[in-house]
mmCIF file of the C-alpha atoms, coordinates in Angstrom:
data_MODEL
# 
_entry.id   MODEL 
# 
loop_
_atom_site.group_PDB 
_atom_site.id 
_atom_site.type_symbol 
_atom_site.label_atom_id 
_atom_site.label_alt_id 
_atom_site.label_comp_id 
_atom_site.label_asym_id 
_atom_site.label_entity_id 
_atom_site.label_seq_id 
_atom_site.pdbx_PDB_ins_code 
_atom_site.Cartn_x 
_atom_site.Cartn_y 
_atom_site.Cartn_z 
_atom_site.occupancy 
_atom_site.B_iso_or_equiv 
_atom_site.pdbx_formal_charge 
_atom_site.auth_seq_id 
_atom_site.auth_comp_id 
_atom_site.auth_asym_id 
_atom_site.auth_atom_id 
_atom_site.pdbx_PDB_model_num 
ATOM 1   C CA . MET A 1 1   ? 29.569 6.218   -27.450 1.00 0.00 ? 1   MET A CA 1 
ATOM 2   C CA . ARG A 1 2   ? 30.926 8.700   -25.446 1.00 0.00 ? 2   ARG A CA 1 
ATOM 3   C CA . LEU A 1 3   ? 27.336 9.927   -24.827 1.00 0.00 ? 3   LEU A CA 1 
ATOM 4   C CA . LEU A 1 4   ? 26.050 5.961   -24.069 1.00 0.00 ? 4   LEU A CA 1 
ATOM 5   C CA . PHE A 1 5   ? 28.899 5.787   -21.130 1.00 0.00 ? 5   PHE A CA 1 
ATOM 6   C CA . ALA A 1 6   ? 28.156 9.206   -19.724 1.00 0.00 ? 6   ALA A CA 1 
ATOM 7   C CA . LEU A 1 7   ? 24.571 8.422   -19.694 1.00 0.00 ? 7   LEU A CA 1 
ATOM 8   C CA . LEU A 1 8   ? 25.478 4.751   -17.583 1.00 0.00 ? 8   LEU A CA 1 
ATOM 9   C CA . ILE A 1 9   ? 27.685 6.524   -15.325 1.00 0.00 ? 9   ILE A CA 1 
ATOM 10  C CA . VAL A 1 10  ? 24.914 9.060   -14.289 1.00 0.00 ? 10  VAL A CA 1 
ATOM 11  C CA . LEU A 1 11  ? 22.204 6.214   -13.822 1.00 0.00 ? 11  LEU A CA 1 
ATOM 12  C CA . ALA A 1 12  ? 24.795 4.233   -12.119 1.00 0.00 ? 12  ALA A CA 1 
ATOM 13  C CA . GLY A 1 13  ? 25.213 7.293   -9.441  1.00 0.00 ? 13  GLY A CA 1 
ATOM 14  C CA . THR A 1 14  ? 21.505 7.832   -8.896  1.00 0.00 ? 14  THR A CA 1 
ATOM 15  C CA . LEU A 1 15  ? 21.083 4.037   -7.262  1.00 0.00 ? 15  LEU A CA 1 
ATOM 16  C CA . PRO A 1 16  ? 22.537 2.969   -4.243  1.00 0.00 ? 16  PRO A CA 1 
ATOM 17  C CA . LEU A 1 17  ? 24.980 0.639   -4.769  1.00 0.00 ? 17  LEU A CA 1 
ATOM 18  C CA . HIS A 1 18  ? 23.766 -1.723  -1.982  1.00 0.00 ? 18  HIS A CA 1 
ATOM 19  C CA . SER A 1 19  ? 20.381 -1.999  -3.337  1.00 0.00 ? 19  SER A CA 1 
ATOM 20  C CA . TYR A 1 20  ? 22.105 -2.918  -6.875  1.00 0.00 ? 20  TYR A CA 1 
ATOM 21  C CA . ALA A 1 21  ? 24.366 -5.599  -5.266  1.00 0.00 ? 21  ALA A CA 1 
ATOM 22  C CA . ASP A 1 22  ? 21.564 -7.204  -3.211  1.00 0.00 ? 22  ASP A CA 1 
ATOM 23  C CA . ASP A 1 23  ? 18.902 -7.050  -6.042  1.00 0.00 ? 23  ASP A CA 1 
ATOM 24  C CA . VAL A 1 24  ? 21.774 -9.119  -8.069  1.00 0.00 ? 24  VAL A CA 1 
ATOM 25  C CA . ARG A 1 25  ? 22.278 -11.649 -5.218  1.00 0.00 ? 25  ARG A CA 1 
ATOM 26  C CA . LEU A 1 26  ? 18.207 -12.180 -5.536  1.00 0.00 ? 26  LEU A CA 1 
ATOM 27  C CA . GLN A 1 27  ? 18.685 -12.767 -8.941  1.00 0.00 ? 27  GLN A CA 1 
ATOM 28  C CA . LYS A 1 28  ? 21.430 -15.244 -8.681  1.00 0.00 ? 28  LYS A CA 1 
ATOM 29  C CA . ALA A 1 29  ? 19.580 -17.050 -5.470  1.00 0.00 ? 29  ALA A CA 1 
ATOM 30  C CA . TYR A 1 30  ? 16.416 -17.075 -7.668  1.00 0.00 ? 30  TYR A CA 1 
ATOM 31  C CA . GLN A 1 31  ? 18.325 -18.570 -10.718 1.00 0.00 ? 31  GLN A CA 1 
ATOM 32  C CA . THR A 1 32  ? 20.475 -21.404 -8.871  1.00 0.00 ? 32  THR A CA 1 
ATOM 33  C CA . GLN A 1 33  ? 17.572 -21.683 -6.041  1.00 0.00 ? 33  GLN A CA 1 
ATOM 34  C CA . GLN A 1 34  ? 19.347 -20.793 -3.479  1.00 0.00 ? 34  GLN A CA 1 
ATOM 35  C CA . SER A 1 35  ? 17.652 -20.601 0.136   1.00 0.00 ? 35  SER A CA 1 
ATOM 36  C CA . ASP A 1 36  ? 18.611 -19.049 3.793   1.00 0.00 ? 36  ASP A CA 1 
ATOM 37  C CA . LEU A 1 37  ? 20.385 -15.945 2.638   1.00 0.00 ? 37  LEU A CA 1 
ATOM 38  C CA . GLN A 1 38  ? 20.325 -12.949 4.489   1.00 0.00 ? 38  GLN A CA 1 
ATOM 39  C CA . ILE A 1 39  ? 19.666 -10.037 1.864   1.00 0.00 ? 39  ILE A CA 1 
ATOM 40  C CA . ARG A 1 40  ? 18.659 -6.552  2.092   1.00 0.00 ? 40  ARG A CA 1 
ATOM 41  C CA . GLY A 1 41  ? 16.881 -4.838  -0.544  1.00 0.00 ? 41  GLY A CA 1 
ATOM 42  C CA . SER A 1 42  ? 13.867 -2.973  -1.366  1.00 0.00 ? 42  SER A CA 1 
ATOM 43  C CA . GLY A 1 43  ? 10.866 -3.052  -3.876  1.00 0.00 ? 43  GLY A CA 1 
ATOM 44  C CA . THR A 1 44  ? 7.959  -1.754  -5.106  1.00 0.00 ? 44  THR A CA 1 
ATOM 45  C CA . VAL A 1 45  ? 4.254  -3.508  -3.837  1.00 0.00 ? 45  VAL A CA 1 
ATOM 46  C CA . ILE A 1 46  ? 2.450  -4.869  -6.168  1.00 0.00 ? 46  ILE A CA 1 
ATOM 47  C CA . LYS A 1 47  ? -0.289 -6.734  -4.476  1.00 0.00 ? 47  LYS A CA 1 
ATOM 48  C CA . VAL A 1 48  ? -1.277 -6.531  -0.871  1.00 0.00 ? 48  VAL A CA 1 
ATOM 49  C CA . LEU A 1 49  ? -2.332 -10.034 0.174   1.00 0.00 ? 49  LEU A CA 1 
ATOM 50  C CA . LYS A 1 50  ? -4.697 -10.942 3.274   1.00 0.00 ? 50  LYS A CA 1 
ATOM 51  C CA . ASP A 1 51  ? -2.870 -11.869 6.080   1.00 0.00 ? 51  ASP A CA 1 
ATOM 52  C CA . ASP A 1 52  ? -1.675 -15.682 6.968   1.00 0.00 ? 52  ASP A CA 1 
ATOM 53  C CA . ILE A 1 53  ? -3.707 -16.233 10.207  1.00 0.00 ? 53  ILE A CA 1 
ATOM 54  C CA . LYS A 1 54  ? -3.065 -20.090 10.122  1.00 0.00 ? 54  LYS A CA 1 
ATOM 55  C CA . GLY A 1 55  ? -0.392 -20.592 13.298  1.00 0.00 ? 55  GLY A CA 1 
ATOM 56  C CA . SER A 1 56  ? 2.034  -17.534 13.189  1.00 0.00 ? 56  SER A CA 1 
ATOM 57  C CA . GLN A 1 57  ? 0.420  -14.454 11.872  1.00 0.00 ? 57  GLN A CA 1 
ATOM 58  C CA . HIS A 1 58  ? 1.793  -12.985 8.774   1.00 0.00 ? 58  HIS A CA 1 
ATOM 59  C CA . GLN A 1 59  ? 1.200  -9.981  6.675   1.00 0.00 ? 59  GLN A CA 1 
ATOM 60  C CA . ARG A 1 60  ? 1.929  -10.564 3.473   1.00 0.00 ? 60  ARG A CA 1 
ATOM 61  C CA . PHE A 1 61  ? 2.645  -8.769  0.446   1.00 0.00 ? 61  PHE A CA 1 
ATOM 62  C CA . ILE A 1 62  ? 4.451  -9.206  -2.930  1.00 0.00 ? 62  ILE A CA 1 
ATOM 63  C CA . LEU A 1 63  ? 7.131  -6.369  -4.122  1.00 0.00 ? 63  LEU A CA 1 
ATOM 64  C CA . LYS A 1 64  ? 8.515  -6.188  -7.400  1.00 0.00 ? 64  LYS A CA 1 
ATOM 65  C CA . LEU A 1 65  ? 12.562 -5.796  -7.626  1.00 0.00 ? 65  LEU A CA 1 
ATOM 66  C CA . ASP A 1 66  ? 14.294 -3.046  -9.935  1.00 0.00 ? 66  ASP A CA 1 
ATOM 67  C CA . SER A 1 67  ? 15.351 -6.570  -11.837 1.00 0.00 ? 67  SER A CA 1 
ATOM 68  C CA . GLY A 1 68  ? 11.834 -7.707  -13.030 1.00 0.00 ? 68  GLY A CA 1 
ATOM 69  C CA . GLN A 1 69  ? 12.039 -10.336 -9.723  1.00 0.00 ? 69  GLN A CA 1 
ATOM 70  C CA . THR A 1 70  ? 8.929  -10.642 -7.656  1.00 0.00 ? 70  THR A CA 1 
ATOM 71  C CA . LEU A 1 71  ? 9.374  -11.557 -3.949  1.00 0.00 ? 71  LEU A CA 1 
ATOM 72  C CA . LEU A 1 72  ? 6.503  -12.676 -1.436  1.00 0.00 ? 72  LEU A CA 1 
ATOM 73  C CA . VAL A 1 73  ? 7.063  -10.718 1.718   1.00 0.00 ? 73  VAL A CA 1 
ATOM 74  C CA . ALA A 1 74  ? 6.070  -12.762 4.560   1.00 0.00 ? 74  ALA A CA 1 
ATOM 75  C CA . HIS A 1 75  ? 6.579  -10.435 7.984   1.00 0.00 ? 75  HIS A CA 1 
ATOM 76  C CA . ASN A 1 76  ? 5.760  -11.866 11.277  1.00 0.00 ? 76  ASN A CA 1 
ATOM 77  C CA . ILE A 1 77  ? 2.989  -9.766  13.175  1.00 0.00 ? 77  ILE A CA 1 
ATOM 78  C CA . ASP A 1 78  ? 3.177  -11.990 16.065  1.00 0.00 ? 78  ASP A CA 1 
ATOM 79  C CA . LEU A 1 79  ? 6.518  -10.533 16.783  1.00 0.00 ? 79  LEU A CA 1 
ATOM 80  C CA . ALA A 1 80  ? 6.636  -7.286  15.139  1.00 0.00 ? 80  ALA A CA 1 
ATOM 81  C CA . PRO A 1 81  ? 4.174  -4.159  14.286  1.00 0.00 ? 81  PRO A CA 1 
ATOM 82  C CA . ARG A 1 82  ? 2.481  -4.800  10.731  1.00 0.00 ? 82  ARG A CA 1 
ATOM 83  C CA . ILE A 1 83  ? 2.988  -2.030  8.597   1.00 0.00 ? 83  ILE A CA 1 
ATOM 84  C CA . PRO A 1 84  ? -0.346 0.050   8.081   1.00 0.00 ? 84  PRO A CA 1 
ATOM 85  C CA . ASN A 1 85  ? -2.051 1.435   5.643   1.00 0.00 ? 85  ASN A CA 1 
ATOM 86  C CA . LEU A 1 86  ? 0.337  -0.197  2.850   1.00 0.00 ? 86  LEU A CA 1 
ATOM 87  C CA . ARG A 1 87  ? -0.625 0.278   -0.471  1.00 0.00 ? 87  ARG A CA 1 
ATOM 88  C CA . ARG A 1 88  ? 0.060  -0.778  -4.193  1.00 0.00 ? 88  ARG A CA 1 
ATOM 89  C CA . GLY A 1 89  ? 3.077  1.263   -5.574  1.00 0.00 ? 89  GLY A CA 1 
ATOM 90  C CA . ASP A 1 90  ? 4.883  2.073   -2.130  1.00 0.00 ? 90  ASP A CA 1 
ATOM 91  C CA . THR A 1 91  ? 8.040  0.979   -1.654  1.00 0.00 ? 91  THR A CA 1 
ATOM 92  C CA . VAL A 1 92  ? 9.520  -0.831  0.956   1.00 0.00 ? 92  VAL A CA 1 
ATOM 93  C CA . GLU A 1 93  ? 12.538 -1.317  2.190   1.00 0.00 ? 93  GLU A CA 1 
ATOM 94  C CA . PHE A 1 94  ? 13.677 -5.028  3.653   1.00 0.00 ? 94  PHE A CA 1 
ATOM 95  C CA . TYR A 1 95  ? 16.094 -7.269  5.338   1.00 0.00 ? 95  TYR A CA 1 
ATOM 96  C CA . GLY A 1 96  ? 15.449 -10.904 6.183   1.00 0.00 ? 96  GLY A CA 1 
ATOM 97  C CA . GLU A 1 97  ? 16.111 -14.454 4.931   1.00 0.00 ? 97  GLU A CA 1 
ATOM 98  C CA . TYR A 1 98  ? 15.454 -15.256 1.197   1.00 0.00 ? 98  TYR A CA 1 
ATOM 99  C CA . GLU A 1 99  ? 13.917 -18.629 0.729   1.00 0.00 ? 99  GLU A CA 1 
ATOM 100 C CA . TRP A 1 100 ? 13.780 -19.605 -2.830  1.00 0.00 ? 100 TRP A CA 1 
ATOM 101 C CA . ASN A 1 101 ? 10.312 -20.916 -4.586  1.00 0.00 ? 101 ASN A CA 1 
ATOM 102 C CA . ASN A 1 102 ? 9.350  -20.745 -8.679  1.00 0.00 ? 102 ASN A CA 1 
ATOM 103 C CA . LYS A 1 103 ? 7.239  -17.473 -7.935  1.00 0.00 ? 103 LYS A CA 1 
ATOM 104 C CA . GLY A 1 104 ? 10.357 -15.165 -6.944  1.00 0.00 ? 104 GLY A CA 1 
ATOM 105 C CA . GLY A 1 105 ? 11.156 -16.618 -3.554  1.00 0.00 ? 105 GLY A CA 1 
ATOM 106 C CA . VAL A 1 106 ? 9.881  -15.464 -0.012  1.00 0.00 ? 106 VAL A CA 1 
ATOM 107 C CA . MET A 1 107 ? 11.532 -13.096 2.229   1.00 0.00 ? 107 MET A CA 1 
ATOM 108 C CA . HIS A 1 108 ? 10.840 -13.808 5.911   1.00 0.00 ? 108 HIS A CA 1 
ATOM 109 C CA . TRP A 1 109 ? 12.375 -13.276 9.320   1.00 0.00 ? 109 TRP A CA 1 
ATOM 110 C CA . THR A 1 110 ? 11.771 -9.336  8.863   1.00 0.00 ? 110 THR A CA 1 
ATOM 111 C CA . HIS A 1 111 ? 11.454 -9.076  12.290  1.00 0.00 ? 111 HIS A CA 1 
ATOM 112 C CA . HIS A 1 112 ? 13.524 -9.394  15.672  1.00 0.00 ? 112 HIS A CA 1 
ATOM 113 C CA . ASP A 1 113 ? 14.577 -12.995 17.051  1.00 0.00 ? 113 ASP A CA 1 
ATOM 114 C CA . PRO A 1 114 ? 13.228 -13.356 20.648  1.00 0.00 ? 114 PRO A CA 1 
ATOM 115 C CA . ARG A 1 115 ? 15.304 -15.753 21.022  1.00 0.00 ? 115 ARG A CA 1 
ATOM 116 C CA . GLY A 1 116 ? 18.854 -14.022 20.167  1.00 0.00 ? 116 GLY A CA 1 
ATOM 117 C CA . ARG A 1 117 ? 19.553 -17.049 17.493  1.00 0.00 ? 117 ARG A CA 1 
ATOM 118 C CA . HIS A 1 118 ? 18.795 -15.278 14.145  1.00 0.00 ? 118 HIS A CA 1 
ATOM 119 C CA . PRO A 1 119 ? 19.857 -12.191 12.740  1.00 0.00 ? 119 PRO A CA 1 
ATOM 120 C CA . HIS A 1 120 ? 17.297 -9.662  13.281  1.00 0.00 ? 120 HIS A CA 1 
ATOM 121 C CA . GLY A 1 121 ? 15.406 -8.207  10.421  1.00 0.00 ? 121 GLY A CA 1 
ATOM 122 C CA . TRP A 1 122 ? 13.227 -5.741  9.596   1.00 0.00 ? 122 TRP A CA 1 
ATOM 123 C CA . LEU A 1 123 ? 10.874 -3.485  7.148   1.00 0.00 ? 123 LEU A CA 1 
ATOM 124 C CA . LYS A 1 124 ? 11.173 -0.073  6.626   1.00 0.00 ? 124 LYS A CA 1 
ATOM 125 C CA . HIS A 1 125 ? 7.929  1.752   4.836   1.00 0.00 ? 125 HIS A CA 1 
ATOM 126 C CA . HIS A 1 126 ? 8.057  5.822   4.605   1.00 0.00 ? 126 HIS A CA 1 
ATOM 127 C CA . ASP A 1 127 ? 10.903 5.918   6.992   1.00 0.00 ? 127 ASP A CA 1 
ATOM 128 C CA . VAL A 1 128 ? 9.542  4.224   9.792   1.00 0.00 ? 128 VAL A CA 1 
ATOM 129 C CA . THR A 1 129 ? 11.102 0.709   10.634  1.00 0.00 ? 129 THR A CA 1 
ATOM 130 C CA . TYR A 1 130 ? 9.437  -2.233  11.803  1.00 0.00 ? 130 TYR A CA 1 
ATOM 131 C CA . ASP A 1 131 ? 11.171 -4.976  13.020  1.00 0.00 ? 131 ASP A CA 1 
# 
């Protein structure tokens, strides 16, 4: 029992506290079908999708979170730079607005708001911030 407790303490110390807390918030938002939540987190790219070019252009990709939940990221590339050379297996940190859907949800507003009415979001990939 002591060994298990020690192992849990060591594992908990290797995870950033905010990542764990936000992962829990994303799980809860998905389970309760909540939307319009400003959330920070990170995940591993499991699929890079074609850009959505209807209306505002968006770079799209799917992240897998530590919880196992998937999350579609729709990053407006009319307002922020695209992430170049994004590949499956890459880690991407994000801050934006979560919208519920039955597949895990969508993260958008990962850019600045030119009108200054919405919290500025961002993506981070290989220590470069895209906002």
